[in-house]
Structure formats: C-alpha cells, structure tokens
Amino acid sequence: MNPKLSKFIFYFLTFTWGLPFTLIGCFTALFLYMRGHRPKKHGYCFCFEIGENWGGINLGLFFIVNKDAARSIKNHEHGHAVQNCFLGPFMIFAVALPSLIRSRYRVYLTDKKGVSPSSLPPYDSIWFEGSATRLGNEIIEFIENK
C-alpha cells in the first residue's frame, strides 16, 4: 500500500471502492453535526472531538477522537481511512470490527480484570493497527510536505 495518495485519488477511492464504510461515516457525521459538533480537518479527513480519554474510531472519510487527542491518535485514525481506500467493502470485516473488538477487549482486561497495560502486547502489534499507524504517519507527512 502506497500512502502517497493525491487528494483526488483519496476522495475518488473513498467515494467508490470505500463507499460502504464512508456512508456509515457520512450518516454519523451528519448526526454529530446536527447535535452541534463541528469537525476539524486533519489531512484529507474530517475529525470530530468528543468525550475524554477514550481514543478514536474511524468511519471512512470521518473519524471521532477524544477531545485534545494526540496527533498520533489522529494520524492513526487517518491511516484507517487510507486502509478503507485499499480494502473498500472488506474494510468493515477485515479491520473495523476486529479493531473495535480488540480495543474493547483490551479495555475489559485492564479495567475489569486488573491486567497491567504493560503486560499486553503493544497496540500496533497486530497488522491492521500497525498498518494504520504507519500509513497515517506517512500520509500526513506526505500531505504536509507537498
């Protein structure tokens, strides 16, 4: 996967091959907008900041992160948007659901079972998370250096 996507190619893929996941994001963004939340641009994506200390979730062209989220989290979620460009209709089953399940399971282990976060494998140790981080960092760097 080459993260050096032009803006045109990114949006073209997002609204064609990646349309199923992007539609979910469009409806979610519309709902959030109607509730008074305003997105900010991050790279090619639109970012909503809601809540405290929970991380983020990508929905195609849109992502939601906690307020004052670190740049690394925003880049990571943007990386999932790049994955959506390449995986298209398979994104939901290949990345989104496994990522959501894994994330919630890690929270369950640390919050309910008392497992030390340092004893868990690194967050990026599974392919879809490591890939999102790498792609997100690379595409943001590409966009900023154009």
Short mmCIF file of C-alpha atoms in Angstrom, two decimals:
data_model
loop_
_atom_site.label_atom_id
_atom_site.label_comp_id
_atom_site.label_asym_id
_atom_site.label_seq_id
_atom_site.Cartn_x
_atom_site.Cartn_y
_atom_site.Cartn_z
CA MET A 1 0.00 0.00 0.00
CA ASN A 2 1.34 3.38 -1.01
CA PRO A 3 0.14 6.11 1.34
CA LYS A 4 1.30 8.85 -1.04
CA LEU A 5 -2.19 9.31 -2.41
CA SER A 6 -3.14 12.52 -4.13
CA LYS A 7 -6.21 14.24 -2.74
CA PHE A 8 -8.16 13.34 -5.90
CA ILE A 9 -7.28 9.62 -5.70
CA PHE A 10 -8.03 9.52 -1.97
CA TYR A 11 -11.51 11.02 -2.40
CA PHE A 12 -12.19 9.00 -5.56
CA LEU A 13 -11.39 5.73 -3.77
CA THR A 14 -13.20 6.83 -0.61
CA PHE A 15 -16.42 7.50 -2.52
CA THR A 16 -16.22 4.48 -4.85
CA TRP A 17 -14.41 1.40 -3.57
CA GLY A 18 -14.57 2.60 0.06
CA LEU A 19 -18.17 3.83 -0.15
CA PRO A 20 -19.83 1.32 2.23
CA PHE A 21 -17.75 2.40 5.22
CA THR A 22 -17.76 6.04 4.13
CA LEU A 23 -21.57 6.07 4.06
CA ILE A 24 -21.62 4.99 7.69
CA GLY A 25 -19.27 7.89 8.39
CA CYS A 26 -21.42 10.35 6.43
CA PHE A 27 -24.55 9.47 8.40
CA THR A 28 -22.64 9.59 11.68
CA ALA A 29 -21.09 12.95 10.77
CA LEU A 30 -24.49 14.36 9.85
CA PHE A 31 -25.90 13.18 13.19
CA LEU A 32 -22.97 14.72 15.11
CA TYR A 33 -23.23 17.95 13.14
CA MET A 34 -26.94 18.20 13.91
CA ARG A 35 -26.07 17.74 17.59
CA GLY A 36 -23.78 20.78 17.47
CA HIS A 37 -20.39 19.14 16.96
CA ARG A 38 -18.17 20.74 14.33
CA PRO A 39 -15.47 18.76 12.55
CA LYS A 40 -11.91 19.87 12.04
CA LYS A 41 -9.83 18.93 9.03
CA HIS A 42 -6.95 16.51 9.61
CA GLY A 43 -5.10 15.58 6.45
CA TYR A 44 -7.76 14.58 3.94
CA CYS A 45 -10.25 13.57 6.65
CA PHE A 46 -12.70 15.31 8.93
CA CYS A 47 -12.27 14.84 12.67
CA PHE A 48 -14.83 15.22 15.44
CA GLU A 49 -13.54 15.56 19.01
CA ILE A 50 -15.93 14.18 21.61
CA GLY A 51 -15.55 12.95 25.18
CA GLU A 52 -12.48 12.36 27.29
CA ASN A 53 -9.68 9.79 27.30
CA TRP A 54 -11.08 7.05 25.09
CA GLY A 55 -9.06 7.03 21.86
CA GLY A 56 -10.71 7.11 18.48
CA ILE A 57 -12.78 5.43 15.78
CA ASN A 58 -12.57 5.78 12.02
CA LEU A 59 -15.62 5.83 9.76
CA GLY A 60 -14.17 6.22 6.28
CA LEU A 61 -13.68 9.91 5.50
CA PHE A 62 -14.60 10.85 9.07
CA PHE A 63 -13.16 9.92 12.41
CA ILE A 64 -14.02 10.63 16.01
CA VAL A 65 -11.44 11.04 18.76
CA ASN A 66 -11.48 12.24 22.33
CA LYS A 67 -11.07 15.97 22.98
CA ASP A 68 -7.45 17.12 22.80
CA ALA A 69 -6.40 13.81 21.24
CA ALA A 70 -2.73 13.45 20.50
CA ARG A 71 -1.63 13.96 16.92
CA SER A 72 -0.51 10.32 16.87
CA ILE A 73 -4.11 9.17 17.51
CA LYS A 74 -5.44 11.40 14.73
CA ASN A 75 -2.75 10.16 12.35
CA HIS A 76 -3.60 6.57 13.27
CA GLU A 77 -7.30 7.11 12.55
CA HIS A 78 -6.39 8.77 9.24
CA GLY A 79 -4.39 5.64 8.49
CA HIS A 80 -7.59 3.62 8.83
CA ALA A 81 -9.11 5.96 6.20
CA VAL A 82 -6.25 5.04 3.86
CA GLN A 83 -6.90 1.36 4.59
CA ASN A 84 -10.52 1.97 3.59
CA CYS A 85 -9.30 3.24 0.20
CA PHE A 86 -7.50 -0.03 -0.43
CA LEU A 87 -9.80 -2.53 1.28
CA GLY A 88 -13.11 -0.97 0.26
CA PRO A 89 -16.12 -3.13 1.16
CA PHE A 90 -13.85 -5.53 3.06
CA MET A 91 -12.77 -2.77 5.48
CA ILE A 92 -15.60 -3.37 7.92
CA PHE A 93 -14.84 -7.07 8.33
CA ALA A 94 -11.05 -7.05 7.82
CA VAL A 95 -10.20 -4.05 10.01
CA ALA A 96 -13.04 -2.11 11.65
CA LEU A 97 -14.81 -4.87 13.57
CA PRO A 98 -11.62 -6.71 14.60
CA SER A 99 -10.12 -3.39 15.72
CA LEU A 100 -13.22 -2.47 17.73
CA ILE A 101 -13.42 -5.91 19.35
CA ARG A 102 -9.71 -5.95 20.17
CA SER A 103 -9.81 -2.44 21.60
CA ARG A 104 -12.81 -3.18 23.82
CA TYR A 105 -11.25 -6.48 24.94
CA ARG A 106 -8.08 -4.64 25.98
CA VAL A 107 -10.19 -2.17 27.99
CA TYR A 108 -12.05 -5.10 29.59
CA LEU A 109 -8.78 -6.78 30.56
CA THR A 110 -7.28 -3.65 32.11
CA ASP A 111 -10.41 -2.15 33.71
CA LYS A 112 -12.35 -5.25 34.81
CA LYS A 113 -9.69 -7.92 35.19
CA GLY A 114 -6.92 -5.73 36.54
CA VAL A 115 -4.40 -6.73 33.89
CA SER A 116 -1.50 -4.30 33.66
CA PRO A 117 -1.48 -2.48 30.30
CA SER A 118 2.28 -3.06 30.12
CA SER A 119 1.70 -6.83 30.13
CA LEU A 120 -0.46 -6.63 26.99
CA PRO A 121 1.11 -6.81 23.54
CA PRO A 122 1.79 -3.36 22.04
CA TYR A 123 -1.30 -1.84 20.44
CA ASP A 124 0.31 -1.84 16.99
CA SER A 125 1.45 -5.46 17.23
CA ILE A 126 -1.49 -6.69 15.15
CA TRP A 127 -1.26 -5.99 11.41
CA PHE A 128 -4.28 -3.72 10.99
CA GLU A 129 -3.30 -1.40 13.83
CA GLY A 130 0.40 -1.23 12.95
CA SER A 131 -0.51 -0.63 9.32
CA ALA A 132 -2.92 2.19 10.25
CA THR A 133 -0.25 3.92 12.34
CA ARG A 134 2.38 3.62 9.61
CA LEU A 135 0.03 4.70 6.80
CA GLY A 136 -1.39 7.58 8.83
CA ASN A 137 2.03 8.96 9.73
CA GLU A 138 3.25 8.58 6.14
CA ILE A 139 0.22 10.21 4.50
CA ILE A 140 0.19 13.15 6.92
CA GLU A 141 3.90 13.67 6.29
CA PHE A 142 3.26 13.46 2.53
CA ILE A 143 0.39 15.99 2.73
CA GLU A 144 2.41 18.41 4.86
CA ASN A 145 5.49 18.21 2.61
CA LYS A 146 3.70 18.71 -0.72
#
